[in-house]
């Protein structure tokens, strides 16, 4: 069997840590919603085991998990079409991650740029989980024999590593093509949404200032204010995309506009060539409010009924487990573990 002989299946995940940002929405959740349909089976996971690789307040974690779930549901992820669940409810993730900890090499982990960025000068003090994080991520995807992984640009290296883990496992245990080598899907204008105050840094949930990111829960006034205050250069928008080279903040706002309106940066430039920020920023703010307000109101409505969110996650976890458990059992068998029941 070749890797392509595996059922086309999408898996992706998001951490319940901090607010869901416009980067998460454009780089991931919006695209996940668009991938539901006849081509792929789609499995989306709120990865709470990943979240605790850095400290999460226990009293807040459950609610953060519900909030990310609400953001996904409000953005069009349909629990009838997709399997939607939180990671810790399907034990097989942690179990397969352990096996992959024993397959992956320390040298591979040492090359992970995200670990280096997150650990910084503090590498001796961060959790062992943060270091082993990419092996858990590989387990998430390979547990379902998923073939495609839609993510933002920042996750590319982790998806490449899971391909290495799959290949090494298949070789070590003489099981050709048991695990597929999943393809990253990093497409569209918004695979790297940047910080609104510094166009060379990624927009992230954990940045210092709230003004540098748009949160999915921001109200219309806050969204408008943040875009109006976003850093830019004094030049108007150029005639062609080439003219945005070396203008990271300007490029970012054009990309965000393209992502929100589901078009291309070229189309945005064609429409706004020569426009100053006094025209472009209010247009972008209006577009963002028009697209995000319905999502944030739906999130608020869903968060008023946590029991319904919990039911959706419970059902999703049951469906996920039906796929995961036989693959985990087969993995144990290939590794040679004694199974007596
Ligand atoms: P996380 O929670 O940091 O982000 C979730 C998704 O959002 C994307 N993203 C962005 N895309 C564009 N611009 C941005 N500024 C931006 N910020 C975040 C991320 O690329 C990601 O796709 N390790 C993963 C979660 C994970 C996972 C997995 C993903 C765990 N297991 C298995 C895929 C498959 C993470 O921390 O994502």
Coordinates of N, CA, C and O in Angstrom, one line a residue, residues 228-317:
X228 N -7.1 50.8 13.0 CA -6.8 52.2 12.7 C -5.4 52.5 13.4 O -4.6 53.3 12.8
X229 N -5.1 51.9 14.5 CA -3.8 52.2 15.1 C -2.7 51.3 14.7 O -1.6 51.4 15.1
X230 N -3.0 50.3 13.8 CA -2.0 49.4 13.3 C -0.8 50.2 12.7 O -1.0 51.2 12.0
X231 N 0.4 49.7 12.9 CA 1.6 50.4 12.4 C 1.6 50.3 10.9 O 1.3 49.2 10.3
X232 N 2.0 51.3 10.2 CA 2.2 51.3 8.7 C 3.3 52.2 8.4 O 3.8 52.9 9.3
X233 N 3.7 52.3 7.1 CA 4.6 53.2 6.7 C 3.9 54.4 6.0 O 2.7 54.3 5.8
X234 N 4.6 55.5 5.7 CA 3.8 56.7 5.2 C 3.4 56.5 3.7 O 2.6 57.3 3.2
X235 N 3.9 55.5 3.0 CA 3.6 55.4 1.5 C 2.2 55.0 1.3 O 1.7 54.2 2.0
X236 N 1.6 55.4 0.2 CA 0.3 54.8 -0.2 C 0.4 53.4 -0.7 O 1.6 52.9 -0.9
X237 N -0.7 52.7 -1.0 CA -0.6 51.3 -1.5 C 0.0 51.4 -2.9 O -0.4 52.3 -3.7
X238 N 0.9 50.5 -3.3 CA 1.5 50.5 -4.6 C 0.6 50.0 -5.7 O -0.5 49.6 -5.5
X239 N 1.1 50.1 -6.9 CA 0.3 49.7 -8.1 C 0.4 48.1 -8.3 O -0.5 47.6 -8.9
X240 N 1.5 47.6 -7.8 CA 1.6 46.1 -7.9 C 2.1 45.5 -6.6 O 2.6 46.2 -5.8
X241 N 2.0 44.2 -6.5 CA 2.4 43.5 -5.3 C 3.8 43.6 -5.0 O 4.3 43.7 -3.9
X242 N 4.6 43.7 -6.1 CA 6.1 43.9 -6.0 C 6.4 45.1 -5.1 O 7.4 45.1 -4.3
X243 N 5.6 46.1 -5.2 CA 5.8 47.4 -4.5 C 5.6 47.2 -2.9 O 5.9 48.1 -2.2
X244 N 5.2 46.0 -2.5 CA 5.0 45.8 -1.1 C 6.3 45.1 -0.5 O 6.3 44.8 0.7
X245 N 7.2 44.8 -1.3 CA 8.4 44.2 -0.9 C 9.1 45.1 0.2 O 9.1 46.3 0.0
X246 N 9.6 44.6 1.2 CA 10.3 45.3 2.3 C 9.3 46.3 3.0 O 9.7 47.3 3.6
X247 N 8.0 46.1 2.9 CA 7.0 46.9 3.6 C 6.2 45.9 4.4 O 5.0 45.7 4.1
X248 N 6.7 45.2 5.4 CA 6.0 44.1 6.1 C 4.7 44.5 6.7 O 3.7 43.7 6.6
X249 N 4.5 45.7 7.3 CA 3.3 46.0 7.9 C 2.2 46.2 6.8 O 1.0 45.8 6.9
X250 N 2.6 46.9 5.7 CA 1.6 47.1 4.6 C 1.2 45.8 4.0 O 0.1 45.5 3.7
X251 N 2.2 45.0 3.8 CA 1.9 43.6 3.2 C 1.0 42.8 4.0 O 0.0 42.2 3.6
X252 N 1.2 42.9 5.4 CA 0.3 42.2 6.3 C -1.1 42.6 6.2 O -2.0 41.8 6.1
X253 N -1.3 43.9 6.1 CA -2.7 44.4 6.1 C -3.4 44.0 4.8 O -4.6 43.7 4.7
X254 N -2.6 44.0 3.7 CA -3.2 43.6 2.4 C -3.5 42.1 2.4 O -4.6 41.7 2.0
X255 N -2.6 41.3 3.0 CA -2.9 39.9 3.1 C -4.1 39.6 4.0 O -4.9 38.7 3.7
X256 N -4.3 40.4 5.1 CA -5.4 40.2 6.0 C -6.7 40.5 5.2 O -7.7 39.8 5.2
X257 N -6.7 41.6 4.4 CA -7.8 42.0 3.6 C -8.2 40.8 2.7 O -9.3 40.4 2.5
X258 N -7.1 40.3 2.0 CA -7.3 39.2 1.0 C -7.9 38.0 1.7 O -8.9 37.4 1.2
X259 N -7.4 37.7 2.9 CA -7.9 36.5 3.6 C -9.3 36.6 4.0 O -10.1 35.7 3.8
X260 N -9.6 37.8 4.6 CA -11.0 38.0 5.0 C -12.0 38.0 3.9 O -13.2 37.6 4.0
X261 N -11.6 38.5 2.7 CA -12.5 38.6 1.6 C -12.4 37.4 0.7 O -13.0 37.4 -0.4
X262 N -11.6 36.4 1.1 CA -11.4 35.2 0.3 C -11.0 35.5 -1.2 O -11.5 35.0 -2.1
X263 N -10.1 36.5 -1.3 CA -9.5 36.8 -2.6 C -8.0 36.7 -2.5 O -7.5 36.1 -1.6
X264 N -7.3 37.3 -3.5 CA -5.9 37.3 -3.5 C -5.3 38.7 -3.2 O -6.0 39.7 -3.5
X265 N -4.1 38.8 -2.7 CA -3.5 40.1 -2.5 C -3.4 40.9 -3.8 O -3.6 42.1 -3.8
X266 N -3.2 40.2 -4.9 CA -3.2 40.9 -6.2 C -4.5 41.7 -6.5 O -4.5 42.8 -6.9
X267 N -5.6 41.0 -6.2 CA -6.9 41.6 -6.4 C -7.1 42.8 -5.5 O -7.6 43.9 -5.9
X268 N -6.6 42.7 -4.2 CA -6.7 43.8 -3.3 C -5.9 45.0 -3.8 O -6.4 46.2 -3.8
X269 N -4.7 44.7 -4.2 CA -3.9 45.8 -4.8 C -4.5 46.5 -6.0 O -4.5 47.7 -6.1
X270 N -5.1 45.6 -6.8 CA -5.7 46.2 -8.0 C -6.8 47.2 -7.6 O -7.0 48.2 -8.2
X271 N -7.5 46.8 -6.6 CA -8.7 47.7 -6.1 C -8.2 49.0 -5.4 O -8.8 50.0 -5.6
X272 N -7.1 48.8 -4.7 CA -6.7 50.0 -3.8 C -5.4 50.6 -4.3 O -4.8 51.4 -3.5
X273 N -4.9 50.4 -5.5 CA -3.7 51.0 -5.9 C -3.7 52.5 -5.7 O -4.7 53.1 -6.1
X274 N -2.7 53.0 -5.1 CA -2.6 54.5 -4.9 C -3.3 55.0 -3.7 O -3.2 56.1 -3.3
X275 N -4.1 54.1 -3.1 CA -4.9 54.6 -1.9 C -4.0 54.8 -0.7 O -3.1 54.1 -0.5
X276 N -4.3 55.8 0.1 CA -3.6 56.1 1.3 C -4.2 55.3 2.4 O -5.3 54.7 2.3
X277 N -3.5 55.3 3.6 CA -4.0 54.5 4.7 C -5.3 55.0 5.3 O -6.2 54.3 5.8
X278 N -5.6 56.3 5.1 CA -6.8 56.9 5.5 C -8.0 56.3 4.8 O -9.1 56.4 5.3
X279 N -7.8 55.8 3.6 CA -8.9 55.1 2.9 C -8.9 53.6 3.2 O -9.9 53.0 3.4
X280 N -7.6 53.0 3.2 CA -7.6 51.5 3.2 C -7.9 51.0 4.6 O -8.6 50.0 4.8
X281 N -7.4 51.7 5.7 CA -7.6 51.1 7.0 C -9.1 51.1 7.4 O -9.5 50.0 7.9
X282 N -9.8 52.1 7.2 CA -11.3 52.0 7.5 C -12.0 50.9 6.7 O -12.9 50.2 7.2
X283 N -11.6 50.8 5.5 CA -12.2 49.7 4.6 C -11.9 48.4 5.2 O -12.8 47.5 5.3
X284 N -10.6 48.2 5.6 CA -10.2 46.9 6.2 C -11.0 46.7 7.6 O -11.5 45.6 7.8
X285 N -11.1 47.7 8.4 CA -11.8 47.6 9.7 C -13.2 47.2 9.4 O -13.8 46.3 10.1
X286 N -13.9 47.9 8.4 CA -15.3 47.5 8.2 C -15.4 46.1 7.7 O -16.4 45.4 8.1
X287 N -14.5 45.7 6.8 CA -14.6 44.3 6.3 C -14.4 43.3 7.5 O -15.1 42.3 7.6
X288 N -13.4 43.6 8.4 CA -13.2 42.7 9.5 C -14.4 42.6 10.4 O -14.8 41.5 10.9
X289 N -15.0 43.8 10.7 CA -16.2 43.8 11.6 C -17.3 43.0 10.9 O -17.9 42.1 11.6
X290 N -17.5 43.2 9.6 CA -18.6 42.5 8.9 C -18.4 41.0 9.0 O -19.3 40.2 9.1
X291 N -17.1 40.5 8.9 CA -16.8 39.1 8.9 C -16.8 38.5 10.3 O -17.2 37.4 10.5
X292 N -16.2 39.3 11.2 CA -16.0 38.7 12.5 C -17.1 38.8 13.5 O -17.3 38.0 14.4
X293 N -17.9 39.9 13.4 CA -19.0 40.1 14.3 C -20.0 39.0 14.4 O -20.4 38.6 15.5
X294 N -20.5 38.5 13.3 CA -21.4 37.3 13.4 C -20.7 36.1 14.1 O -21.4 35.4 14.8
X295 N -19.4 36.0 13.9 CA -18.8 34.8 14.6 C -18.7 35.1 16.1 O -19.0 34.2 16.9
X296 N -18.3 36.3 16.5 CA -18.2 36.5 17.9 C -19.6 36.5 18.6 O -19.7 36.0 19.7
X297 N -20.7 37.0 17.9 CA -22.0 36.8 18.6 C -22.4 35.4 18.7 O -23.0 35.0 19.7
X298 N -22.1 34.6 17.7 CA -22.4 33.2 17.8 C -21.6 32.5 18.9 O -22.1 31.6 19.6
X299 N -20.3 32.9 19.0 CA -19.5 32.3 20.1 C -20.1 32.7 21.4 O -20.2 31.8 22.3
X300 N -20.6 33.9 21.6 CA -21.2 34.3 22.9 C -22.4 33.5 23.1 O -22.7 33.0 24.3
X301 N -23.2 33.3 22.1 CA -24.5 32.5 22.3 C -24.1 31.0 22.7 O -24.7 30.5 23.6
X302 N -23.1 30.5 22.0 CA -22.7 29.1 22.3 C -22.2 29.0 23.8 O -22.4 28.0 24.5
X303 N -21.4 30.0 24.2 CA -20.8 30.0 25.5 C -21.8 30.1 26.6 O -21.6 29.8 27.8
X304 N -23.1 30.5 26.2 CA -24.1 30.5 27.2 C -24.7 29.2 27.5 O -25.6 29.0 28.3
X305 N -24.3 28.2 26.7 CA -24.9 26.9 26.8 C -23.7 25.9 26.8 O -23.5 25.0 25.9
X306 N -22.9 25.9 27.9 CA -21.7 25.1 27.9 C -22.0 23.6 27.9 O -21.2 22.8 27.3
X307 N -23.2 23.2 28.4 CA -23.6 21.8 28.4 C -23.7 21.3 26.9 O -23.3 20.1 26.6
X308 N -24.1 22.1 26.0 CA -24.3 21.7 24.6 C -22.9 21.5 24.0 O -22.6 20.6 23.3
X309 N -21.9 22.5 24.3 CA -20.6 22.3 23.8 C -20.0 21.0 24.3 O -19.4 20.2 23.6
X310 N -20.2 20.7 25.6 CA -19.7 19.5 26.2 C -20.2 18.3 25.5 O -19.5 17.3 25.3
X311 N -21.5 18.3 25.2 CA -22.1 17.2 24.5 C -21.5 16.9 23.1 O -21.2 15.8 22.7
X312 N -21.2 18.0 22.4 CA -20.6 17.9 21.1 C -19.2 17.3 21.2 O -18.8 16.4 20.5
X313 N -18.4 17.8 22.2 CA -17.1 17.3 22.4 C -17.1 15.8 22.9 O -16.2 15.0 22.4
X314 N -18.1 15.4 23.7 CA -18.2 14.0 24.1 C -18.4 13.1 22.9 O -17.8 12.1 22.7
X315 N -19.4 13.5 22.1 CA -19.7 12.7 20.9 C -18.5 12.7 19.9 O -18.2 11.6 19.4
X316 N -17.8 13.8 19.8 CA -16.7 13.8 18.9 C -15.6 12.9 19.4 O -15.0 12.1 18.6
X317 N -15.4 12.9 20.7 CA -14.4 12.0 21.3 C -14.7 10.5 21.1 O -13.8 9.7 20.8

